[in-house]
């Protein structure tokens, strides 16, 4: 099975500040890490590859330093990865991003399965995965809990042996369990397909220092707009983005902590008064 | 002889701490024990104090009327230290839980004794400061930590609670309030009474305020999880790591068995369990470059010492998956058996391998299951003696034998009875045996100077 996991580099902490004037994320001096939600999809990929044979490749879009994210996936067990990096891609919204990734996937080769995280911690839209599937014209399932190859052990063996990176789905379907409207839905999905993994579905493996040391530069590919099948700049970056951000602001923090340290009865009365005033009781 | 409390005493105490005095059946069963299994002793009166003045008034009253007083924090101790062995008054400190002052000019934090360790650590971190001692039990009070000189995992680099206490306000058994130490960095002024108070397990005075030393918060920390083929190989790597002059904040050893207990207990999978033994190391520092440099040399060292690989635990999520399991080991082992006791022995770091090897022999000899984990980097091991399906009597017999063997060997290796849990009630026999008559007499003499009527936490440590 040839698997592609899409990942994103996000700020390393959740204490990111937003410049109140420009409304832009202050990324300077902030460490970055792999989007935590992507770790679950990566782990799903590694487990499927171990079980049925095959390899996991990774794909990301971002500035040049996003290579670090790919390196990390290699240290976790990916066979290779690609960074799509090009100034002309800057300012992409979810549509332009998913379109870029779709172009990247087409150029990178054929995959049986594409895995995405549920969402990212810095964008939180949960839209890029499904949109990528739409651009590629393949089926997708979101909030996935569990994946295995449909059919008996025999079929599974066959599938493992025949893993050739064939995008036509010659050997079958996946049995996918996913959360939907509070229910767990089990369905068959023909490959190639895209799955967005729910968070917490597994315990992602840790990056290995041995693997990290063994990374060869040729395992990390870099793509620009020039490598895409569609080279029309208007489809990418800011010009390919119909979404306009009107304003960006940090969520309001609730700072109001008050301590009542009078006698118990008095404090109780004050709390009671406060709760009534706020219409909580 | 102690005076049994009566209506008059309760009335008097209610005058001191109105609405916060409980007697007889008003006292919950939990106040009869701590986290040590198998012993319970109910106090006659429970007083929940709020101020130094109240503590002083309670002590003065108890002193005048010969009533024993036992101080209790969150009750998370493991040696029965806060059990009212002679009945009398149990003084609960948990409501004195204010953080009083952050002094950024002196890098100190002044707190009441009932502040929980987790709240204290979070308060400091939110302000970019660091209170390094981190005993596993985060719901313990700082007063309890000071009273046992609690250690924790970062002791390898940062030391233990005693290293972070600058000053104490203490109520003596007769009710007099004294201040020991202060915000000063240096102190050569007479006997180190403050340090005597630390680790005295509530037998010399009642701590009502503490001035703690803070450090600037390290910018980042990274842990490494190194799998080894066998526990011997893992443990043998530790002296080499220490010799290498690397200064990890922690070096913990974990066995697959304990990891599986933790998985079961938490209902969460550990990120790797392909090996029988692991070392978990942490490096911290003020810059990415410094920490990367240190983790790289530690990783290389582990590989050269036979580690199969070294996994990098660098983000909040990854730390969560590893350290949550590590934090749950005690409870997880507890859940794996019917009853257990614990050996919190500390040996010189060079003797850790030898001692762990010996533990296996003791397990074989006594037929007890002895899972363990611990601070390989500071020589403080936690070995659990599990009852499993044994009868109570059989367990007690084997327990006594196992403790004798373990403490005996520890002493031969230059070790001591307790690394961080204290002596309390449960380990005083072993302390007496190891210390010898002369040292116990010295301790008893100190106790008598502070507490001539033997009212504070009687029956503990050296008695």
JSON list of C-alpha atoms in Angstrom, two decimals, chain A residues 40-256:
[
{"chain": "A", "resi": 40, "resn": "UNK", "atom": "CA", "xyz": [-2.48, 10.39, 14.56]},
{"chain": "A", "resi": 41, "resn": "UNK", "atom": "CA", "xyz": [-2.82, 10.12, 10.79]},
{"chain": "A", "resi": 42, "resn": "UNK", "atom": "CA", "xyz": [0.91, 9.46, 10.44]},
{"chain": "A", "resi": 43, "resn": "UNK", "atom": "CA", "xyz": [0.69, 6.71, 13.02]},
{"chain": "A", "resi": 44, "resn": "UNK", "atom": "CA", "xyz": [-2.31, 5.23, 11.23]},
{"chain": "A", "resi": 45, "resn": "UNK", "atom": "CA", "xyz": [-0.26, 5.23, 8.05]},
{"chain": "A", "resi": 46, "resn": "UNK", "atom": "CA", "xyz": [2.71, 3.53, 9.68]},
{"chain": "A", "resi": 47, "resn": "UNK", "atom": "CA", "xyz": [0.52, 0.86, 11.21]},
{"chain": "A", "resi": 48, "resn": "UNK", "atom": "CA", "xyz": [-1.24, 0.15, 7.91]},
{"chain": "A", "resi": 49, "resn": "UNK", "atom": "CA", "xyz": [2.10, -0.05, 6.09]},
{"chain": "A", "resi": 50, "resn": "UNK", "atom": "CA", "xyz": [3.45, -2.44, 8.75]},
{"chain": "A", "resi": 51, "resn": "UNK", "atom": "CA", "xyz": [0.36, -4.59, 8.58]},
{"chain": "A", "resi": 52, "resn": "UNK", "atom": "CA", "xyz": [-0.23, -4.76, 4.86]},
{"chain": "A", "resi": 53, "resn": "UNK", "atom": "CA", "xyz": [3.18, -3.86, 3.47]},
{"chain": "A", "resi": 54, "resn": "UNK", "atom": "CA", "xyz": [4.02, -0.62, 1.78]},
{"chain": "A", "resi": 55, "resn": "UNK", "atom": "CA", "xyz": [5.40, 2.74, 2.66]},
{"chain": "A", "resi": 56, "resn": "UNK", "atom": "CA", "xyz": [4.36, 6.11, 3.99]},
{"chain": "A", "resi": 57, "resn": "UNK", "atom": "CA", "xyz": [5.35, 9.32, 2.23]},
{"chain": "A", "resi": 58, "resn": "UNK", "atom": "CA", "xyz": [4.64, 12.77, 3.52]},
{"chain": "A", "resi": 59, "resn": "UNK", "atom": "CA", "xyz": [3.69, 16.06, 1.92]},
{"chain": "A", "resi": 60, "resn": "UNK", "atom": "CA", "xyz": [3.58, 19.55, 3.28]},
{"chain": "A", "resi": 61, "resn": "UNK", "atom": "CA", "xyz": [3.23, 23.08, 2.01]},
{"chain": "A", "resi": 62, "resn": "UNK", "atom": "CA", "xyz": [4.98, 25.94, 3.70]},
{"chain": "A", "resi": 63, "resn": "UNK", "atom": "CA", "xyz": [8.05, 28.11, 3.81]},
{"chain": "A", "resi": 64, "resn": "UNK", "atom": "CA", "xyz": [11.44, 26.51, 3.35]},
{"chain": "A", "resi": 65, "resn": "UNK", "atom": "CA", "xyz": [11.78, 25.71, 7.06]},
{"chain": "A", "resi": 66, "resn": "UNK", "atom": "CA", "xyz": [8.80, 23.37, 6.71]},
{"chain": "A", "resi": 67, "resn": "UNK", "atom": "CA", "xyz": [11.48, 20.90, 5.65]},
{"chain": "A", "resi": 68, "resn": "UNK", "atom": "CA", "xyz": [11.97, 20.38, 9.37]},
{"chain": "A", "resi": 69, "resn": "UNK", "atom": "CA", "xyz": [8.46, 18.97, 9.53]},
{"chain": "A", "resi": 70, "resn": "UNK", "atom": "CA", "xyz": [9.28, 16.51, 6.76]},
{"chain": "A", "resi": 71, "resn": "UNK", "atom": "CA", "xyz": [12.52, 15.54, 8.49]},
{"chain": "A", "resi": 72, "resn": "UNK", "atom": "CA", "xyz": [10.52, 14.79, 11.60]},
{"chain": "A", "resi": 73, "resn": "UNK", "atom": "CA", "xyz": [8.17, 12.50, 9.68]},
{"chain": "A", "resi": 74, "resn": "UNK", "atom": "CA", "xyz": [11.20, 10.70, 8.30]},
{"chain": "A", "resi": 75, "resn": "UNK", "atom": "CA", "xyz": [12.55, 10.27, 11.82]},
{"chain": "A", "resi": 76, "resn": "UNK", "atom": "CA", "xyz": [9.18, 8.75, 12.73]},
{"chain": "A", "resi": 77, "resn": "UNK", "atom": "CA", "xyz": [9.28, 6.27, 9.88]},
{"chain": "A", "resi": 78, "resn": "UNK", "atom": "CA", "xyz": [8.28, 7.90, 6.58]},
{"chain": "A", "resi": 79, "resn": "UNK", "atom": "CA", "xyz": [10.19, 6.74, 3.51]},
{"chain": "A", "resi": 80, "resn": "UNK", "atom": "CA", "xyz": [10.35, 10.14, 1.90]},
{"chain": "A", "resi": 81, "resn": "UNK", "atom": "CA", "xyz": [8.64, 13.49, 1.80]},
{"chain": "A", "resi": 82, "resn": "UNK", "atom": "CA", "xyz": [8.02, 16.58, -0.25]},
{"chain": "A", "resi": 83, "resn": "UNK", "atom": "CA", "xyz": [7.80, 20.24, 0.67]},
{"chain": "A", "resi": 84, "resn": "UNK", "atom": "CA", "xyz": [5.84, 22.49, -1.64]},
{"chain": "A", "resi": 85, "resn": "UNK", "atom": "CA", "xyz": [7.47, 25.82, -1.12]},
{"chain": "A", "resi": 86, "resn": "UNK", "atom": "CA", "xyz": [7.17, 28.88, -3.31]},
{"chain": "A", "resi": 87, "resn": "UNK", "atom": "CA", "xyz": [6.73, 32.56, -2.55]},
{"chain": "A", "resi": 88, "resn": "UNK", "atom": "CA", "xyz": [3.89, 32.64, -5.06]},
{"chain": "A", "resi": 89, "resn": "UNK", "atom": "CA", "xyz": [1.90, 30.34, -2.78]},
{"chain": "A", "resi": 90, "resn": "UNK", "atom": "CA", "xyz": [1.86, 32.79, 0.13]},
{"chain": "A", "resi": 91, "resn": "UNK", "atom": "CA", "xyz": [-1.48, 33.94, 1.53]},
{"chain": "A", "resi": 92, "resn": "UNK", "atom": "CA", "xyz": [-3.33, 30.81, 0.46]},
{"chain": "A", "resi": 93, "resn": "UNK", "atom": "CA", "xyz": [-6.71, 30.13, 2.07]},
{"chain": "A", "resi": 94, "resn": "UNK", "atom": "CA", "xyz": [-8.12, 26.63, 2.48]},
{"chain": "A", "resi": 95, "resn": "UNK", "atom": "CA", "xyz": [-9.22, 26.42, -1.14]},
{"chain": "A", "resi": 96, "resn": "UNK", "atom": "CA", "xyz": [-5.89, 27.52, -2.60]},
{"chain": "A", "resi": 97, "resn": "UNK", "atom": "CA", "xyz": [-4.03, 25.34, -0.11]},
{"chain": "A", "resi": 98, "resn": "UNK", "atom": "CA", "xyz": [-6.00, 22.24, -0.97]},
{"chain": "A", "resi": 99, "resn": "UNK", "atom": "CA", "xyz": [-5.65, 23.00, -4.65]},
{"chain": "A", "resi": 100, "resn": "UNK", "atom": "CA", "xyz": [-1.89, 23.33, -4.26]},
{"chain": "A", "resi": 101, "resn": "UNK", "atom": "CA", "xyz": [-1.68, 20.09, -2.33]},
{"chain": "A", "resi": 102, "resn": "UNK", "atom": "CA", "xyz": [-3.79, 18.36, -4.98]},
{"chain": "A", "resi": 103, "resn": "UNK", "atom": "CA", "xyz": [-1.40, 19.57, -7.65]},
{"chain": "A", "resi": 104, "resn": "UNK", "atom": "CA", "xyz": [1.48, 18.37, -5.51]},
{"chain": "A", "resi": 105, "resn": "UNK", "atom": "CA", "xyz": [-0.09, 14.95, -5.08]},
{"chain": "A", "resi": 106, "resn": "UNK", "atom": "CA", "xyz": [-0.60, 14.62, -8.84]},
{"chain": "A", "resi": 107, "resn": "UNK", "atom": "CA", "xyz": [3.02, 15.47, -9.46]},
{"chain": "A", "resi": 108, "resn": "UNK", "atom": "CA", "xyz": [4.32, 13.29, -6.66]},
{"chain": "A", "resi": 109, "resn": "UNK", "atom": "CA", "xyz": [2.86, 10.07, -8.01]},
{"chain": "A", "resi": 110, "resn": "UNK", "atom": "CA", "xyz": [0.03, 7.68, -7.35]},
{"chain": "A", "resi": 111, "resn": "UNK", "atom": "CA", "xyz": [-1.12, 6.75, -3.89]},
{"chain": "A", "resi": 112, "resn": "UNK", "atom": "CA", "xyz": [-3.61, 4.19, -2.63]},
{"chain": "A", "resi": 113, "resn": "UNK", "atom": "CA", "xyz": [-4.46, 6.16, 0.44]},
{"chain": "A", "resi": 114, "resn": "UNK", "atom": "CA", "xyz": [-4.07, 9.78, 1.49]},
{"chain": "A", "resi": 115, "resn": "UNK", "atom": "CA", "xyz": [-4.25, 10.52, 5.20]},
{"chain": "A", "resi": 116, "resn": "UNK", "atom": "CA", "xyz": [-4.88, 13.89, 6.80]},
{"chain": "A", "resi": 117, "resn": "UNK", "atom": "CA", "xyz": [-5.24, 15.06, 10.37]},
{"chain": "A", "resi": 118, "resn": "UNK", "atom": "CA", "xyz": [-8.60, 16.16, 11.67]},
{"chain": "A", "resi": 119, "resn": "UNK", "atom": "CA", "xyz": [-7.60, 19.82, 11.53]},
{"chain": "A", "resi": 120, "resn": "UNK", "atom": "CA", "xyz": [-4.60, 21.99, 12.39]},
{"chain": "A", "resi": 121, "resn": "UNK", "atom": "CA", "xyz": [-3.96, 23.73, 15.67]},
{"chain": "A", "resi": 122, "resn": "UNK", "atom": "CA", "xyz": [-3.28, 27.06, 13.98]},
{"chain": "A", "resi": 123, "resn": "UNK", "atom": "CA", "xyz": [-6.07, 27.14, 11.41]},
{"chain": "A", "resi": 124, "resn": "UNK", "atom": "CA", "xyz": [-8.71, 24.89, 12.96]},
{"chain": "A", "resi": 125, "resn": "UNK", "atom": "CA", "xyz": [-10.80, 24.81, 9.77]},
{"chain": "A", "resi": 126, "resn": "UNK", "atom": "CA", "xyz": [-10.80, 21.03, 9.16]},
{"chain": "A", "resi": 127, "resn": "UNK", "atom": "CA", "xyz": [-11.49, 21.83, 5.50]},
{"chain": "A", "resi": 128, "resn": "UNK", "atom": "CA", "xyz": [-8.24, 21.17, 3.68]},
{"chain": "A", "resi": 129, "resn": "UNK", "atom": "CA", "xyz": [-8.50, 17.36, 3.83]},
{"chain": "A", "resi": 130, "resn": "UNK", "atom": "CA", "xyz": [-11.98, 17.06, 2.31]},
{"chain": "A", "resi": 131, "resn": "UNK", "atom": "CA", "xyz": [-11.23, 19.77, -0.27]},
{"chain": "A", "resi": 132, "resn": "UNK", "atom": "CA", "xyz": [-8.06, 17.98, -1.31]},
{"chain": "A", "resi": 133, "resn": "UNK", "atom": "CA", "xyz": [-10.13, 14.85, -1.93]},
{"chain": "A", "resi": 134, "resn": "UNK", "atom": "CA", "xyz": [-12.59, 16.85, -4.01]},
{"chain": "A", "resi": 135, "resn": "UNK", "atom": "CA", "xyz": [-9.81, 18.36, -6.14]},
{"chain": "A", "resi": 136, "resn": "UNK", "atom": "CA", "xyz": [-8.42, 14.86, -6.71]},
{"chain": "A", "resi": 137, "resn": "UNK", "atom": "CA", "xyz": [-11.87, 13.42, -7.40]},
{"chain": "A", "resi": 138, "resn": "UNK", "atom": "CA", "xyz": [-11.52, 10.64, -4.85]},
{"chain": "A", "resi": 139, "resn": "UNK", "atom": "CA", "xyz": [-13.83, 9.64, -2.01]},
{"chain": "A", "resi": 140, "resn": "UNK", "atom": "CA", "xyz": [-13.08, 10.78, 1.51]},
{"chain": "A", "resi": 141, "resn": "UNK", "atom": "CA", "xyz": [-14.23, 10.10, 5.04]},
{"chain": "A", "resi": 142, "resn": "UNK", "atom": "CA", "xyz": [-13.69, 12.41, 8.01]},
{"chain": "A", "resi": 143, "resn": "UNK", "atom": "CA", "xyz": [-13.48, 11.73, 11.76]},
{"chain": "A", "resi": 144, "resn": "UNK", "atom": "CA", "xyz": [-12.06, 8.28, 11.10]},
{"chain": "A", "resi": 145, "resn": "UNK", "atom": "CA", "xyz": [-11.44, 6.06, 14.10]},
{"chain": "A", "resi": 146, "resn": "UNK", "atom": "CA", "xyz": [-10.19, 2.85, 12.55]},
{"chain": "A", "resi": 147, "resn": "UNK", "atom": "CA", "xyz": [-9.00, 1.61, 9.17]},
{"chain": "A", "resi": 148, "resn": "UNK", "atom": "CA", "xyz": [-8.33, -1.83, 7.79]},
{"chain": "A", "resi": 149, "resn": "UNK", "atom": "CA", "xyz": [-8.37, -3.59, 4.48]},
{"chain": "A", "resi": 150, "resn": "UNK", "atom": "CA", "xyz": [-11.73, -5.07, 3.68]},
{"chain": "A", "resi": 151, "resn": "UNK", "atom": "CA", "xyz": [-11.89, -8.79, 3.10]},
{"chain": "A", "resi": 152, "resn": "UNK", "atom": "CA", "xyz": [-10.24, -11.88, 4.59]},
{"chain": "A", "resi": 153, "resn": "UNK", "atom": "CA", "xyz": [-6.65, -12.55, 5.45]},
{"chain": "A", "resi": 154, "resn": "UNK", "atom": "CA", "xyz": [-6.04, -13.92, 1.98]},
{"chain": "A", "resi": 155, "resn": "UNK", "atom": "CA", "xyz": [-7.12, -10.74, 0.36]},
{"chain": "A", "resi": 156, "resn": "UNK", "atom": "CA", "xyz": [-4.99, -8.83, 2.77]},
{"chain": "A", "resi": 157, "resn": "UNK", "atom": "CA", "xyz": [-1.94, -10.85, 1.87]},
{"chain": "A", "resi": 158, "resn": "UNK", "atom": "CA", "xyz": [-2.60, -10.37, -1.77]},
{"chain": "A", "resi": 159, "resn": "UNK", "atom": "CA", "xyz": [-2.96, -6.69, -1.20]},
{"chain": "A", "resi": 160, "resn": "UNK", "atom": "CA", "xyz": [0.31, -6.53, 0.64]},
{"chain": "A", "resi": 161, "resn": "UNK", "atom": "CA", "xyz": [2.14, -8.37, -2.09]},
{"chain": "A", "resi": 162, "resn": "UNK", "atom": "CA", "xyz": [0.58, -6.32, -4.81]},
{"chain": "A", "resi": 163, "resn": "UNK", "atom": "CA", "xyz": [1.29, -2.92, -3.27]},
{"chain": "A", "resi": 164, "resn": "UNK", "atom": "CA", "xyz": [2.59, -1.14, -6.28]},
{"chain": "A", "resi": 165, "resn": "UNK", "atom": "CA", "xyz": [1.45, 2.38, -5.86]},
{"chain": "A", "resi": 166, "resn": "UNK", "atom": "CA", "xyz": [-1.39, 1.83, -8.22]},
{"chain": "A", "resi": 167, "resn": "UNK", "atom": "CA", "xyz": [-3.96, 4.63, -7.99]},
{"chain": "A", "resi": 168, "resn": "UNK", "atom": "CA", "xyz": [-6.69, 2.65, -9.74]},
{"chain": "A", "resi": 169, "resn": "UNK", "atom": "CA", "xyz": [-7.54, 0.71, -6.64]},
{"chain": "A", "resi": 170, "resn": "UNK", "atom": "CA", "xyz": [-7.10, -2.66, -8.28]},
{"chain": "A", "resi": 171, "resn": "UNK", "atom": "CA", "xyz": [-7.06, -4.53, -5.01]},
{"chain": "A", "resi": 172, "resn": "UNK", "atom": "CA", "xyz": [-9.84, -3.33, -3.00]},
{"chain": "A", "resi": 173, "resn": "UNK", "atom": "CA", "xyz": [-11.48, -1.36, -0.41]},
{"chain": "A", "resi": 174, "resn": "UNK", "atom": "CA", "xyz": [-10.91, -0.16, 3.06]},
{"chain": "A", "resi": 175, "resn": "UNK", "atom": "CA", "xyz": [-13.23, -0.87, 5.93]},
{"chain": "A", "resi": 176, "resn": "UNK", "atom": "CA", "xyz": [-13.46, 2.43, 7.76]},
{"chain": "A", "resi": 177, "resn": "UNK", "atom": "CA", "xyz": [-15.06, 3.22, 11.09]},
{"chain": "A", "resi": 178, "resn": "UNK", "atom": "CA", "xyz": [-15.84, 6.88, 11.56]},
{"chain": "A", "resi": 179, "resn": "UNK", "atom": "CA", "xyz": [-17.74, 9.14, 13.91]},
{"chain": "A", "resi": 180, "resn": "UNK", "atom": "CA", "xyz": [-20.75, 10.80, 12.37]},
{"chain": "A", "resi": 181, "resn": "UNK", "atom": "CA", "xyz": [-23.36, 12.80, 14.24]},
{"chain": "A", "resi": 182, "resn": "UNK", "atom": "CA", "xyz": [-22.70, 10.96, 17.44]},
{"chain": "A", "resi": 183, "resn": "UNK", "atom": "CA", "xyz": [-22.84, 7.54, 15.82]},
{"chain": "A", "resi": 184, "resn": "UNK", "atom": "CA", "xyz": [-20.07, 5.26, 14.66]},
{"chain": "A", "resi": 185, "resn": "UNK", "atom": "CA", "xyz": [-20.48, 4.50, 10.99]},
{"chain": "A", "resi": 186, "resn": "UNK", "atom": "CA", "xyz": [-18.73, 1.58, 9.40]},
{"chain": "A", "resi": 187, "resn": "UNK", "atom": "CA", "xyz": [-18.34, 1.79, 5.67]},
{"chain": "A", "resi": 188, "resn": "UNK", "atom": "CA", "xyz": [-16.43, 0.42, 2.74]},
{"chain": "A", "resi": 189, "resn": "UNK", "atom": "CA", "xyz": [-14.39, 2.93, 0.82]},
{"chain": "A", "resi": 190, "resn": "UNK", "atom": "CA", "xyz": [-12.77, 2.17, -2.50]},
{"chain": "A", "resi": 191, "resn": "UNK", "atom": "CA", "xyz": [-9.13, 3.11, -2.84]},
{"chain": "A", "resi": 192, "resn": "UNK", "atom": "CA", "xyz": [-7.67, 5.47, -3.75]},
{"chain": "A", "resi": 193, "resn": "UNK", "atom": "CA", "xyz": [-9.32, 7.54, -1.08]},
{"chain": "A", "resi": 194, "resn": "UNK", "atom": "CA", "xyz": [-8.60, 10.16, 1.52]},
{"chain": "A", "resi": 195, "resn": "UNK", "atom": "CA", "xyz": [-9.23, 9.78, 5.22]},
{"chain": "A", "resi": 196, "resn": "UNK", "atom": "CA", "xyz": [-9.13, 12.46, 7.91]},
{"chain": "A", "resi": 197, "resn": "UNK", "atom": "CA", "xyz": [-8.23, 10.77, 11.17]},
{"chain": "A", "resi": 198, "resn": "UNK", "atom": "CA", "xyz": [-9.97, 11.67, 14.41]},
{"chain": "A", "resi": 199, "resn": "UNK", "atom": "CA", "xyz": [-7.63, 12.72, 17.20]},
{"chain": "A", "resi": 200, "resn": "UNK", "atom": "CA", "xyz": [-6.63, 10.34, 19.96]},
{"chain": "A", "resi": 201, "resn": "UNK", "atom": "CA", "xyz": [-7.20, 7.20, 17.86]},
{"chain": "A", "resi": 202, "resn": "UNK", "atom": "CA", "xyz": [-3.73, 5.88, 18.63]},
{"chain": "A", "resi": 203, "resn": "UNK", "atom": "CA", "xyz": [-0.53, 6.77, 20.44]},
{"chain": "A", "resi": 204, "resn": "UNK", "atom": "CA", "xyz": [1.77, 8.25, 17.81]},
{"chain": "A", "resi": 205, "resn": "UNK", "atom": "CA", "xyz": [5.27, 6.81, 17.79]},
{"chain": "A", "resi": 206, "resn": "UNK", "atom": "CA", "xyz": [8.15, 9.03, 18.80]},
{"chain": "A", "resi": 207, "resn": "UNK", "atom": "CA", "xyz": [10.79, 10.26, 16.35]},
{"chain": "A", "resi": 208, "resn": "UNK", "atom": "CA", "xyz": [13.83, 8.04, 16.42]},
{"chain": "A", "resi": 209, "resn": "UNK", "atom": "CA", "xyz": [17.28, 9.52, 16.86]},
{"chain": "A", "resi": 210, "resn": "UNK", "atom": "CA", "xyz": [18.76, 6.68, 14.77]},
{"chain": "A", "resi": 211, "resn": "UNK", "atom": "CA", "xyz": [16.39, 7.36, 11.89]},
{"chain": "A", "resi": 212, "resn": "UNK", "atom": "CA", "xyz": [16.98, 11.08, 12.21]},
{"chain": "A", "resi": 213, "resn": "UNK", "atom": "CA", "xyz": [20.72, 10.57, 11.88]},
{"chain": "A", "resi": 214, "resn": "UNK", "atom": "CA", "xyz": [20.24, 8.36, 8.84]},
{"chain": "A", "resi": 215, "resn": "UNK", "atom": "CA", "xyz": [18.17, 10.89, 6.86]},
{"chain": "A", "resi": 216, "resn": "UNK", "atom": "CA", "xyz": [19.60, 11.54, 3.41]},
{"chain": "A", "resi": 217, "resn": "UNK", "atom": "CA", "xyz": [18.90, 14.85, 1.71]},
{"chain": "A", "resi": 218, "resn": "UNK", "atom": "CA", "xyz": [17.50, 13.08, -1.35]},
{"chain": "A", "resi": 219, "resn": "UNK", "atom": "CA", "xyz": [14.66, 11.74, 0.79]},
{"chain": "A", "resi": 220, "resn": "UNK", "atom": "CA", "xyz": [13.27, 15.27, 0.97]},
{"chain": "A", "resi": 221, "resn": "UNK", "atom": "CA", "xyz": [11.95, 16.67, -2.26]},
{"chain": "A", "resi": 222, "resn": "UNK", "atom": "CA", "xyz": [11.13, 20.30, -2.85]},
{"chain": "A", "resi": 223, "resn": "UNK", "atom": "CA", "xyz": [8.42, 21.37, -5.31]},
{"chain": "A", "resi": 224, "resn": "UNK", "atom": "CA", "xyz": [7.62, 24.80, -6.60]},
{"chain": "A", "resi": 225, "resn": "UNK", "atom": "CA", "xyz": [4.82, 26.06, -8.76]},
{"chain": "A", "resi": 226, "resn": "UNK", "atom": "CA", "xyz": [6.96, 25.17, -11.75]},
{"chain": "A", "resi": 227, "resn": "UNK", "atom": "CA", "xyz": [6.67, 21.49, -10.88]},
{"chain": "A", "resi": 228, "resn": "UNK", "atom": "CA", "xyz": [2.87, 21.56, -10.98]},
{"chain": "A", "resi": 229, "resn": "UNK", "atom": "CA", "xyz": [0.73, 20.41, -13.85]},
{"chain": "A", "resi": 230, "resn": "UNK", "atom": "CA", "xyz": [-1.30, 23.60, -13.56]},
{"chain": "A", "resi": 231, "resn": "UNK", "atom": "CA", "xyz": [1.16, 26.50, -13.63]},
{"chain": "A", "resi": 232, "resn": "UNK", "atom": "CA", "xyz": [-1.42, 29.25, -13.74]},
{"chain": "A", "resi": 233, "resn": "UNK", "atom": "CA", "xyz": [-0.34, 31.50, -10.88]},
{"chain": "A", "resi": 234, "resn": "UNK", "atom": "CA", "xyz": [-3.85, 32.86, -10.46]},
{"chain": "A", "resi": 235, "resn": "UNK", "atom": "CA", "xyz": [-4.99, 29.54, -9.04]},
{"chain": "A", "resi": 236, "resn": "UNK", "atom": "CA", "xyz": [-2.53, 29.75, -6.15]},
{"chain": "A", "resi": 237, "resn": "UNK", "atom": "CA", "xyz": [-1.64, 31.86, -3.15]},
{"chain": "A", "resi": 238, "resn": "UNK", "atom": "CA", "xyz": [-3.52, 35.03, -2.39]},
{"chain": "A", "resi": 239, "resn": "UNK", "atom": "CA", "xyz": [-4.94, 35.37, -5.92]},
{"chain": "A", "resi": 240, "resn": "UNK", "atom": "CA", "xyz": [-6.36, 31.86, -5.75]},
{"chain": "A", "resi": 241, "resn": "UNK", "atom": "CA", "xyz": [-8.00, 32.52, -2.41]},
{"chain": "A", "resi": 242, "resn": "UNK", "atom": "CA", "xyz": [-11.62, 33.65, -2.34]},
{"chain": "A", "resi": 243, "resn": "UNK", "atom": "CA", "xyz": [-11.58, 33.90, 1.47]},
{"chain": "A", "resi": 244, "resn": "UNK", "atom": "CA", "xyz": [-10.85, 37.32, 2.87]},
{"chain": "A", "resi": 245, "resn": "UNK", "atom": "CA", "xyz": [-9.87, 37.65, 6.48]},
{"chain": "A", "resi": 246, "resn": "UNK", "atom": "CA", "xyz": [-11.59, 40.74, 7.80]},
{"chain": "A", "resi": 247, "resn": "UNK", "atom": "CA", "xyz": [-9.98, 40.79, 11.20]},
{"chain": "A", "resi": 248, "resn": "UNK", "atom": "CA", "xyz": [-7.89, 38.53, 13.34]},
{"chain": "A", "resi": 249, "resn": "UNK", "atom": "CA", "xyz": [-7.83, 38.83, 17.09]},
{"chain": "A", "resi": 250, "resn": "UNK", "atom": "CA", "xyz": [-6.90, 36.67, 20.05]},
{"chain": "A", "resi": 251, "resn": "UNK", "atom": "CA", "xyz": [-9.79, 35.18, 22.00]},
{"chain": "A", "resi": 252, "resn": "UNK", "atom": "CA", "xyz": [-10.61, 37.18, 25.09]},
{"chain": "A", "resi": 253, "resn": "UNK", "atom": "CA", "xyz": [-9.08, 35.81, 28.22]},
{"chain": "A", "resi": 254, "resn": "UNK", "atom": "CA", "xyz": [-11.13, 35.68, 31.35]},
{"chain": "A", "resi": 255, "resn": "UNK", "atom": "CA", "xyz": [-8.93, 37.35, 33.90]},
{"chain": "A", "resi": 256, "resn": "UNK", "atom": "CA", "xyz": [-11.57, 38.15, 36.48]}
]
